[in-house]
DNA sequence: CGGACCCTTGATAGCTTTCAAGTCAGGTGG
DNA sequence: CCACCTGACTTGAAAGCTATCAAGGGTCCG
């Protein structure tokens, strides 16, 4: 039901060894919810193609996106009873699903699987800590620059980025408003840091300057 | 060298089963650095008594505190080569130390130890995600209220809190400035939510109202 | 062509920061 | 015992960054 291989075909330019869930395949359209916050966390997923967001919502509607996920990423991994964030597709997505009970059982008997789960969790923690630093101590333009560079790295793009999310998604990930994100893009254009062939494509024209902003 | 027990004496009112590192004991004075960001991560620690902060610093000096730790907490757990944050004591601290290599080896051969490491990492991730939501989408007074309630819960205090950190530490944890934290405390006092017997003691007078702010 | 959604831009408001004093508490030494 | 010193904390005034409110433009699609 599950295999641990060196470099899964589904994750082209990504991390080292990855777990591959080998279960049911599901397809989702754009903007669909895979699971909701608070729902019983009885399944674990791996994204085969497409991209998605995980997010939490406060009572009054304020939304915080915790993470974006791309091909190869495992998501929906929980230790509690319920999902702590909702998972929603950004565009069409193909995912593999595995019952959590099965994964837990497998981790119980196979040390390498348990170890891989720890690696995945640690990687999430690392990203989350970077997110904290960004939200706590970086100004708007630094946050946007960090997101662009992260996107470039994770999607394996060199200079021309495909941006799968809306400005609102970016804002809710960066702890900003849609207007501030938009204005920052405009500013970056004027400063020659990026170009915007279309709304959803970003050409990095001065990566060094962007990296300088992030650290 | 290491045992997994139900409820260690070092952690009075805390989580379920906890790992206990059984190695060298060390004592630190107030404001001492246990390890620095970027240093080789070759040891794992458990706090026996006292409290500490883990933090990261940007080139220009901006500081973000990632977490506060209290008696029983394990810290310094890394999978990379180096520590990603520094650990500094808030007051006098007593810690146990274990070589990381030993812990890794033990996790390799004992499933329960490996599982406990995953639990610890997951718990850190859960806290980190709450931190992200707070920094991204909460206003100043909500952040301060959240910190006070978290402190109350983690130190087992009912109404009278001992605050082991400075206002600056709180600010750097909450993504605010020291002045804003101070003003918020003053405001809370005026509104009858808290009282401040001393600077470092907080009496929760209206916990319901504070909880209402946090969600 | 109309509608819906997304994005951009402008003007204004507001929360938090910055800058600047001033107060307070704890520890030291005369 | 008390003056003094230092670090921590509080408070005030002004500035600034980002949010809010509002309107307009663009694009895709039925």
Short mmCIF file of C-alpha atoms (C1' of nucleotides) in Angstrom, two decimals:
data_model
loop_
_atom_site.label_atom_id
_atom_site.label_comp_id
_atom_site.label_asym_id
_atom_site.label_seq_id
_atom_site.Cartn_x
_atom_site.Cartn_y
_atom_site.Cartn_z
CA UNK A 1 0.00 0.00 0.00
CA UNK A 2 2.89 2.34 0.49
CA UNK A 3 6.39 2.53 -0.76
CA UNK A 4 9.38 4.61 0.06
CA UNK A 5 11.40 5.40 -2.99
CA UNK A 6 14.23 7.72 -3.88
CA UNK A 7 12.65 10.13 -6.27
CA UNK A 8 9.02 9.71 -7.22
CA UNK A 9 8.01 10.56 -10.75
CA UNK A 10 5.34 12.87 -9.40
CA UNK A 11 7.83 15.25 -7.84
CA UNK A 12 10.08 16.49 -10.62
CA UNK A 13 12.50 18.99 -9.10
CA UNK A 14 11.82 18.46 -5.43
CA UNK A 15 13.25 17.20 -2.17
CA UNK A 16 15.18 13.93 -1.71
CA UNK A 17 13.47 10.64 -0.86
CA UNK A 18 9.70 10.89 -0.68
CA UNK A 19 6.92 8.72 0.52
CA UNK A 20 4.42 7.63 -2.08
CA UNK A 21 0.93 6.84 -0.95
CA UNK A 22 -0.38 4.06 -3.09
CA UNK A 23 -4.11 4.09 -2.73
CA UNK A 24 -7.23 5.49 -4.29
CA UNK A 25 -6.84 8.25 -6.86
CA UNK A 26 -9.14 11.24 -6.81
CA UNK A 27 -9.53 14.26 -9.04
CA UNK A 28 -10.77 17.67 -8.01
CA UNK A 29 -11.75 20.76 -9.94
CA UNK A 30 -10.60 24.31 -9.19
CA UNK A 31 -11.59 25.71 -5.80
CA UNK A 32 -12.88 22.46 -4.39
CA UNK A 33 -12.53 21.48 -0.75
CA UNK A 34 -10.70 18.20 -0.14
CA UNK A 35 -11.33 18.32 3.58
CA UNK A 36 -12.54 20.90 6.04
CA UNK A 37 -11.17 22.17 9.31
CA UNK A 38 -12.68 20.17 12.17
CA UNK A 39 -13.56 17.17 10.06
CA UNK A 40 -12.36 13.71 11.28
CA UNK A 41 -8.79 13.28 10.11
CA UNK A 42 -9.05 9.74 8.82
CA UNK A 43 -7.19 10.09 5.54
CA UNK A 44 -3.78 11.14 4.36
CA UNK A 45 -3.22 12.61 0.93
CA UNK A 46 -0.50 13.13 -1.57
CA UNK A 47 -0.78 15.68 -4.31
CA UNK A 48 -0.01 14.16 -7.71
CA UNK A 49 -0.59 17.22 -9.84
CA UNK A 50 -1.95 20.71 -9.33
CA UNK A 51 -1.62 22.90 -6.27
CA UNK A 52 -3.65 23.64 -3.17
CA UNK A 53 -3.85 25.68 0.00
CA UNK A 54 -4.43 24.73 3.61
CA UNK A 55 -6.11 27.37 5.71
CA UNK A 56 -7.82 28.25 8.94
CA UNK A 57 -10.62 30.71 9.48
CA UNK A 58 -11.49 32.78 12.53
CA UNK A 59 -15.10 33.21 13.61
CA UNK A 60 -15.33 36.66 12.08
CA UNK A 61 -14.06 35.46 8.73
CA UNK A 62 -10.42 36.40 8.91
CA UNK A 63 -8.50 33.75 7.03
CA UNK A 64 -4.92 32.58 7.34
CA UNK A 65 -3.39 30.29 4.77
CA UNK A 66 -0.89 28.02 6.46
CA UNK A 67 0.71 26.55 3.39
CA UNK A 68 0.61 26.04 -0.34
CA UNK A 69 1.22 22.55 -1.65
CA UNK A 70 2.51 21.30 -4.97
CA UNK A 71 3.02 18.02 -6.79
CA UNK A 72 4.60 15.41 -4.55
CA UNK A 73 3.62 17.04 -1.27
CA UNK A 74 1.93 14.98 1.41
CA UNK A 75 -0.86 16.77 3.25
CA UNK A 76 -3.62 15.96 5.72
CA UNK A 77 -1.14 14.34 8.09
CA UNK A 78 -2.57 14.80 11.60
CA UNK A 79 -2.09 13.21 14.97
CA UNK A 80 -5.27 14.58 16.52
CA UNK A 81 -8.85 13.54 15.87
CA UNK A 82 -9.63 16.20 13.32
CA UNK A 83 -8.01 18.26 10.58
CA UNK A 84 -6.72 21.53 11.97
CA UNK A 85 -6.95 23.30 8.63
CA UNK A 86 -9.03 22.95 5.49
CA UNK A 87 -7.46 21.86 2.20
CA UNK A 88 -8.75 23.49 -0.96
CA UNK A 89 -7.53 23.17 -4.51
CA UNK A 90 -6.23 26.19 -6.40
CA UNK A 91 -6.81 24.60 -9.79
CA UNK A 92 -7.56 21.09 -11.05
CA UNK A 93 -5.83 18.58 -8.82
CA UNK A 94 -5.12 14.90 -8.80
CA UNK A 95 -4.45 13.28 -5.43
CA UNK A 96 -3.79 9.88 -3.94
CA UNK A 97 -5.57 8.94 -0.74
CA UNK A 98 -4.70 6.50 1.98
CA UNK A 99 -6.61 5.64 5.15
CA UNK A 100 -4.78 7.04 8.12
CA UNK A 101 -5.21 3.81 10.05
CA UNK A 102 -3.31 1.96 7.35
CA UNK A 103 -0.47 4.45 7.41
CA UNK A 104 -0.29 4.35 11.20
CA UNK A 105 -0.17 0.56 11.13
CA UNK A 106 2.56 0.60 8.53
CA UNK A 107 4.60 3.12 10.49
CA UNK A 108 4.24 0.86 13.50
CA UNK A 109 5.91 -2.07 11.80
CA UNK A 110 8.31 -0.35 9.44
CA UNK A 111 10.99 1.87 10.83
CA UNK A 112 11.71 3.53 7.51
CA UNK A 113 8.10 4.62 7.16
CA UNK A 114 8.03 6.01 10.67
CA UNK A 115 11.25 7.83 9.95
CA UNK A 116 9.82 9.29 6.76
CA UNK A 117 6.79 10.56 8.62
CA UNK A 118 9.10 12.32 11.05
CA UNK A 119 10.99 13.84 8.15
CA UNK A 120 7.78 15.12 6.59
CA UNK A 121 6.61 16.61 9.87
CA UNK A 122 9.99 18.21 10.48
CA UNK A 123 9.94 19.73 7.03
CA UNK A 124 6.50 21.21 7.74
CA UNK A 125 7.77 22.58 11.02
CA UNK A 126 10.76 24.16 9.35
CA UNK A 127 8.54 25.90 6.84
CA UNK A 128 6.14 26.96 9.55
CA UNK A 129 8.96 28.53 11.55
CA UNK A 130 10.08 30.50 8.52
CA UNK A 131 6.48 31.61 8.13
CA UNK A 132 6.44 32.84 11.74
CA UNK A 133 9.59 34.85 11.25
CA UNK A 134 8.13 36.38 8.12
CA UNK A 135 4.78 37.29 9.66
CA UNK A 136 6.29 38.54 12.87
CA UNK A 137 9.17 40.63 11.66
CA UNK A 138 9.10 41.35 7.94
CA UNK A 139 7.50 44.24 6.12
CA UNK A 140 5.14 43.81 3.20
CA UNK A 141 7.61 43.92 0.33
CA UNK A 142 9.91 41.45 2.05
CA UNK A 143 7.01 39.05 2.48
CA UNK A 144 6.03 39.24 -1.15
CA UNK A 145 9.63 38.76 -2.26
CA UNK A 146 9.93 35.73 -0.01
CA UNK A 147 6.81 34.18 -1.48
CA UNK A 148 7.99 34.69 -5.05
CA UNK A 149 11.37 33.12 -4.34
CA UNK A 150 9.73 30.24 -2.49
CA UNK A 151 7.40 29.63 -5.40
CA UNK A 152 10.30 29.66 -7.83
CA UNK A 153 12.20 27.14 -5.77
CA UNK A 154 9.32 24.80 -5.11
CA UNK A 155 7.97 24.70 -8.63
CA UNK A 156 11.43 24.45 -10.15
CA UNK A 157 10.91 27.59 -12.22
CA UNK A 158 13.97 29.52 -13.25
CA UNK A 159 12.79 33.01 -14.06
CA UNK A 160 9.23 32.69 -15.29
CA UNK A 161 6.84 31.73 -12.53
CA UNK A 162 3.39 30.32 -12.91
CA UNK A 163 1.38 31.71 -10.03
CA UNK A 164 -1.42 29.28 -9.24
CA UNK A 165 -3.11 31.36 -6.54
CA UNK A 166 -5.08 34.59 -6.49
CA UNK A 167 -3.84 37.82 -4.97
CA UNK A 168 -6.27 37.17 -2.13
CA UNK A 169 -4.61 33.81 -1.45
CA UNK A 170 -1.21 35.46 -1.36
CA UNK A 171 -2.53 38.11 1.00
CA UNK A 172 -4.00 35.52 3.35
CA UNK A 173 -0.73 33.62 3.34
CA UNK A 174 1.38 36.73 3.92
CA UNK A 175 -0.81 38.32 6.57
CA UNK A 176 -1.60 41.28 4.31
CA UNK A 177 -4.55 42.55 2.31
CA UNK A 178 -5.13 42.00 -1.37
CA UNK A 179 -4.56 45.68 -2.06
CA UNK A 180 -1.17 45.69 -0.40
CA UNK A 181 -0.09 42.63 -2.36
CA UNK A 182 -1.22 44.23 -5.59
CA UNK A 183 0.52 47.50 -4.83
CA UNK A 184 3.71 45.65 -3.97
CA UNK A 185 3.65 43.86 -7.32
CA UNK A 186 3.21 47.18 -9.04
CA UNK A 187 6.11 48.64 -7.09
CA UNK A 188 8.34 45.66 -7.94
CA UNK A 189 7.51 46.19 -11.59
CA UNK A 190 8.40 49.87 -11.47
CA UNK A 191 11.66 49.01 -9.74
CA UNK A 192 12.53 46.48 -12.42
CA UNK A 193 12.54 43.54 -10.02
CA UNK A 194 9.84 41.65 -11.87
CA UNK A 195 7.66 41.80 -14.96
CA UNK A 196 4.06 40.64 -15.22
CA UNK A 197 3.40 39.13 -18.66
CA UNK A 198 -0.04 38.22 -17.34
CA UNK A 199 -1.61 38.49 -13.93
CA UNK A 200 -0.75 34.91 -13.16
CA UNK A 201 2.78 34.89 -14.52
CA UNK A 202 5.73 36.58 -12.89
CA UNK A 203 9.08 37.05 -14.55
CA UNK A 204 11.89 37.46 -12.09
CA UNK A 205 14.15 40.13 -13.57
CA UNK A 206 16.41 40.78 -10.62
CA UNK A 207 16.52 37.75 -8.41
CA UNK A 208 19.54 39.06 -6.50
CA UNK A 209 17.61 42.13 -5.40
CA UNK A 210 14.70 39.98 -4.26
CA UNK A 211 17.01 37.69 -2.33
CA UNK A 212 18.61 40.72 -0.77
CA UNK A 213 15.22 41.71 0.66
CA UNK A 214 14.63 38.30 2.20
CA UNK A 215 18.11 38.09 3.67
CA UNK B 1 20.13 6.56 28.64
CA UNK B 2 16.57 7.39 27.89
CA UNK B 3 13.25 6.31 29.17
CA UNK B 4 9.69 6.81 28.10
CA UNK B 5 7.45 7.10 31.08
CA UNK B 6 3.90 8.12 31.74
CA UNK B 7 4.23 11.27 33.73
CA UNK B 8 7.68 12.53 34.62
CA UNK B 9 8.14 14.23 37.94
CA UNK B 10 9.71 17.18 36.16
CA UNK B 11 6.50 18.12 34.38
CA UNK B 12 3.83 18.69 37.02
CA UNK B 13 0.66 19.76 35.24
CA UNK B 14 1.65 19.03 31.68
CA UNK B 15 1.04 16.81 28.67
CA UNK B 16 0.58 13.02 28.73
CA UNK B 17 3.51 10.65 28.26
CA UNK B 18 6.82 12.45 27.98
CA UNK B 19 10.29 11.48 27.03
CA UNK B 20 12.91 11.92 29.68
CA UNK B 21 16.45 12.47 28.57
CA UNK B 22 18.73 10.81 31.03
CA UNK B 23 22.12 12.34 30.58
CA UNK B 24 24.34 15.10 31.84
CA UNK B 25 22.76 17.79 33.97
CA UNK B 26 23.65 21.42 33.43
CA UNK B 27 22.71 24.63 35.18
CA UNK B 28 22.47 28.06 33.64
CA UNK B 29 22.04 31.52 35.05
CA UNK B 30 19.56 34.15 33.81
CA UNK B 31 20.00 35.31 30.23
CA UNK B 32 22.55 32.69 29.28
CA UNK B 33 22.76 31.13 25.84
CA UNK B 34 22.45 27.35 25.77
CA UNK B 35 23.11 27.16 22.05
CA UNK B 36 23.23 29.63 19.20
CA UNK B 37 21.57 29.72 15.83
CA UNK B 38 23.85 28.12 13.25
CA UNK B 39 25.82 26.09 15.75
CA UNK B 40 26.20 22.32 15.10
CA UNK B 41 23.07 20.64 16.42
CA UNK B 42 24.71 17.74 18.20
CA UNK B 43 22.76 17.76 21.44
CA UNK B 44 19.18 17.50 22.55
CA UNK B 45 17.95 19.10 25.75
CA UNK B 46 15.17 18.81 28.24
CA UNK B 47 14.29 21.63 30.55
CA UNK B 48 14.09 20.44 34.17
CA UNK B 49 13.30 23.75 35.80
CA UNK B 50 13.14 27.37 34.75
CA UNK B 51 12.06 28.76 31.41
CA UNK B 52 13.69 29.80 28.17
CA UNK B 53 13.14 31.27 24.74
CA UNK B 54 14.19 30.11 21.29
CA UNK B 55 14.69 32.86 18.77
CA UNK B 56 16.02 33.87 15.40
CA UNK B 57 17.59 37.16 14.42
CA UNK B 58 17.63 38.92 11.07
CA UNK B 59 20.78 40.61 9.80
CA UNK B 60 19.52 44.05 10.80
CA UNK B 61 18.75 42.95 14.33
CA UNK B 62 15.03 42.27 14.13
CA UNK B 63 14.32 39.38 16.45
CA UNK B 64 11.54 36.82 16.41
CA UNK B 65 11.00 34.52 19.35
CA UNK B 66 9.70 31.20 18.10
CA UNK B 67 8.73 29.67 21.40
CA UNK B 68 8.93 29.81 25.14
CA UNK B 69 9.74 26.61 26.98
CA UNK B 70 8.96 25.44 30.49
CA UNK B 71 9.78 22.53 32.79
CA UNK B 72 9.47 19.22 31.00
CA UNK B 73 9.83 20.60 27.48
CA UNK B 74 12.30 19.06 25.09
CA UNK B 75 14.19 21.53 22.92
CA UNK B 76 17.10 21.58 20.51
CA UNK B 77 15.59 18.75 18.49
CA UNK B 78 16.84 19.22 14.92
CA UNK B 79 17.16 17.09 11.82
CA UNK B 80 19.55 19.40 10.01
CA UNK B 81 23.21 20.02 10.69
CA UNK B 82 22.75 23.13 12.80
CA UNK B 83 20.35 24.74 15.23
CA UNK B 84 17.87 26.95 13.42
CA UNK B 85 17.24 29.11 16.47
CA UNK B 86 19.16 30.11 19.54
CA UNK B 87 18.08 28.98 23.01
CA UNK B 88 18.48 31.45 25.86
CA UNK B 89 17.39 31.18 29.45
CA UNK B 90 14.90 33.63 30.93
CA UNK B 91 15.93 32.92 34.48
CA UNK B 92 18.03 30.27 36.22
CA UNK B 93 17.56 26.96 34.44
CA UNK B 94 18.41 23.36 34.98
CA UNK B 95 18.58 21.13 31.90
CA UNK B 96 19.42 17.58 30.94
CA UNK B 97 21.53 17.00 27.87
CA UNK B 98 21.84 14.04 25.56
CA UNK B 99 24.03 13.60 22.50
CA UNK B 100 21.90 13.67 19.41
CA UNK B 101 23.70 10.67 17.98
CA UNK B 102 22.62 8.60 20.96
CA UNK B 103 19.00 9.67 20.60
CA UNK B 104 19.03 8.95 16.88
CA UNK B 105 20.45 5.51 17.51
CA UNK B 106 17.87 4.79 20.16
CA UNK B 107 15.04 5.92 17.89
CA UNK B 108 16.41 3.62 15.24
CA UNK B 109 16.04 0.54 17.40
CA UNK B 110 13.05 1.44 19.56
CA UNK B 111 9.74 2.17 17.92
CA UNK B 112 8.29 3.84 20.99
CA UNK B 113 11.13 6.34 21.09
CA UNK B 114 10.74 7.12 17.40
CA UNK B 115 7.02 7.56 17.94
CA UNK B 116 7.63 9.90 20.84
CA UNK B 117 9.94 12.04 18.73
CA UNK B 118 7.20 12.31 16.14
CA UNK B 119 4.74 13.34 18.86
CA UNK B 120 7.10 16.03 20.11
CA UNK B 121 7.66 17.37 16.62
CA UNK B 122 3.94 17.34 15.88
CA UNK B 123 3.25 19.24 19.07
CA UNK B 124 5.80 21.87 18.04
CA UNK B 125 4.19 22.08 14.64
CA UNK B 126 0.74 22.53 16.15
CA UNK B 127 1.99 25.38 18.32
CA UNK B 128 3.82 26.92 15.39
CA UNK B 129 0.67 26.88 13.29
CA UNK B 130 -1.25 28.65 16.03
CA UNK B 131 1.57 31.17 16.12
CA UNK B 132 1.22 31.76 12.38
CA UNK B 133 -2.50 32.37 12.67
CA UNK B 134 -1.90 34.81 15.48
CA UNK B 135 0.85 36.77 13.72
CA UNK B 136 -0.95 36.80 10.41
CA UNK B 137 -4.48 37.69 11.41
CA UNK B 138 -4.82 38.90 14.97
CA UNK B 139 -4.59 42.43 16.30
CA UNK B 140 -2.38 43.45 19.18
CA UNK B 141 -4.78 42.95 22.07
CA UNK B 142 -5.79 39.52 20.81
CA UNK B 143 -2.16 38.48 20.65
CA UNK B 144 -1.45 39.60 24.19
CA UNK B 145 -4.58 37.86 25.46
CA UNK B 146 -3.54 34.67 23.70
CA UNK B 147 -0.10 34.78 25.28
CA UNK B 148 -1.50 35.29 28.77
CA UNK B 149 -3.91 32.37 28.41
CA UNK B 150 -1.20 30.18 26.96
CA UNK B 151 1.09 31.01 29.86
CA UNK B 152 -1.65 30.23 32.35
CA UNK B 153 -2.29 26.88 30.74
CA UNK B 154 1.32 25.83 30.35
CA UNK B 155 2.48 26.83 33.80
CA UNK B 156 -0.60 25.42 35.46
CA UNK B 157 -1.48 28.77 37.02
CA UNK B 158 -5.12 29.43 37.83
CA UNK B 159 -5.47 33.17 38.08
CA UNK B 160 -2.13 34.52 39.24
CA UNK B 161 0.53 34.21 36.57
CA UNK B 162 4.24 34.40 37.02
CA UNK B 163 5.59 36.05 33.92
CA UNK B 164 9.16 34.88 33.42
CA UNK B 165 9.94 37.04 30.38
CA UNK B 166 10.42 40.75 29.79
CA UNK B 167 8.02 42.93 27.83
CA UNK B 168 10.58 42.90 25.03
CA UNK B 169 10.48 39.11 24.93
CA UNK B 170 6.70 39.19 24.71
CA UNK B 171 6.89 41.76 21.94
CA UNK B 172 9.37 39.69 19.96
CA UNK B 173 7.17 36.64 20.35
CA UNK B 174 3.99 38.48 19.38
CA UNK B 175 5.42 40.42 16.45
CA UNK B 176 4.84 43.75 18.21
CA UNK B 177 6.95 46.42 19.89
CA UNK B 178 7.59 46.70 23.58
CA UNK B 179 5.52 49.88 23.75
CA UNK B 180 2.49 48.24 22.22
CA UNK B 181 2.70 45.34 24.66
CA UNK B 182 2.98 47.74 27.57
CA UNK B 183 0.06 49.84 26.37
CA UNK B 184 -2.05 46.73 25.92
CA UNK B 185 -1.35 45.65 29.49
CA UNK B 186 -2.38 49.09 30.69
CA UNK B 187 -5.55 48.90 28.63
CA UNK B 188 -6.38 45.45 30.00
CA UNK B 189 -5.95 46.82 33.50
CA UNK B 190 -8.27 49.75 32.86
CA UNK B 191 -10.85 47.38 31.40
CA UNK B 192 -10.68 45.16 34.45
CA UNK B 193 -9.41 42.14 32.52
CA UNK B 194 -6.23 41.82 34.54
CA UNK B 195 -4.41 43.31 37.48
CA UNK B 196 -0.66 43.77 37.79
CA UNK B 197 0.44 43.21 41.40
CA UNK B 198 4.01 43.58 40.13
CA UNK B 199 5.43 43.96 36.66
CA UNK B 200 6.14 40.26 36.47
CA UNK B 201 2.89 39.02 37.94
CA UNK B 202 -0.44 39.08 36.16
CA UNK B 203 -3.74 38.40 37.86
CA UNK B 204 -6.40 37.24 35.44
CA UNK B 205 -9.59 38.96 36.59
CA UNK B 206 -11.83 38.16 33.64
CA UNK B 207 -10.64 35.06 31.91
CA UNK B 208 -13.87 34.73 29.93
CA UNK B 209 -13.33 38.11 28.32
CA UNK B 210 -9.76 37.20 27.43
CA UNK B 211 -10.87 33.90 25.93
CA UNK B 212 -13.52 35.73 23.98
CA UNK B 213 -10.78 37.81 22.33
CA UNK B 214 -8.80 34.76 21.29
CA UNK B 215 -11.81 32.92 19.95
"C1'" DC C 1 -22.49 41.55 -25.27
"C1'" DG C 2 -23.33 40.91 -20.36
"C1'" DG C 3 -21.81 39.10 -16.14
"C1'" DA C 4 -18.69 37.46 -12.82
"C1'" DC C 5 -14.48 37.43 -10.90
"C1'" DC C 6 -10.04 39.11 -10.34
"C1'" DC C 7 -6.96 42.74 -10.21
"C1'" DT C 8 -5.40 47.61 -9.88
"C1'" DT C 9 -5.51 52.24 -8.28
"C1'" DG C 10 -6.77 56.32 -5.38
"C1'" DA C 11 -8.01 58.59 -1.10
"C1'" DT C 12 -8.53 58.31 3.66
"C1'" DA C 13 -8.40 56.22 8.18
"C1'" DG C 14 -6.30 53.72 11.78
"C1'" DC C 15 -3.41 50.70 14.27
"C1'" DT C 16 1.12 50.17 15.45
"C1'" DT C 17 5.68 51.96 15.32
"C1'" DT C 18 9.01 55.32 16.20
"C1'" DC C 19 11.07 58.75 18.90
"C1'" DA C 20 11.49 60.75 23.32
"C1'" DA C 21 10.91 61.35 28.17
"C1'" DG C 22 9.91 59.98 32.43
"C1'" DT C 23 8.87 56.47 36.17
"C1'" DC C 24 9.76 52.42 38.82
"C1'" DA C 25 12.10 48.56 41.02
"C1'" DG C 26 16.03 46.05 42.40
"C1'" DG C 27 20.84 45.85 43.55
"C1'" DT C 28 25.18 48.05 45.07
"C1'" DG C 29 28.02 50.65 47.80
"C1'" DG C 30 28.99 54.42 50.80
"C1'" DC D 1 19.88 53.06 55.91
"C1'" DC D 2 19.74 55.48 51.99
"C1'" DA D 3 21.66 57.57 47.76
"C1'" DC D 4 22.64 56.06 43.43
"C1'" DC D 5 22.71 53.39 39.29
"C1'" DT D 6 20.99 50.46 35.86
"C1'" DG D 7 17.71 47.94 33.41
"C1'" DA D 8 12.92 47.39 32.76
"C1'" DC D 9 8.68 49.47 32.15
"C1'" DT D 10 5.29 53.16 31.10
"C1'" DT D 11 3.52 57.09 28.81
"C1'" DG D 12 3.02 60.82 25.29
"C1'" DA D 13 3.26 62.78 20.68
"C1'" DA D 14 3.97 62.28 15.94
"C1'" DA D 15 4.94 59.52 11.85
"C1'" DG D 16 4.32 55.65 8.91
"C1'" DC D 17 2.91 51.47 7.02
"C1'" DT D 18 -0.91 48.94 5.97
"C1'" DA D 19 -5.91 48.54 6.09
"C1'" DT D 20 -10.21 50.17 4.67
"C1'" DC D 21 -13.39 52.11 1.56
"C1'" DA D 22 -14.48 52.98 -3.11
"C1'" DA D 23 -14.19 52.95 -7.95
"C1'" DG D 24 -12.46 51.51 -12.30
"C1'" DG D 25 -10.23 48.23 -15.61
"C1'" DG D 26 -9.35 43.60 -17.54
"C1'" DT D 27 -10.25 39.01 -18.82
"C1'" DC D 28 -12.67 34.89 -19.49
"C1'" DC D 29 -16.85 32.65 -20.74
"C1'" DG D 30 -21.60 31.73 -21.54
#
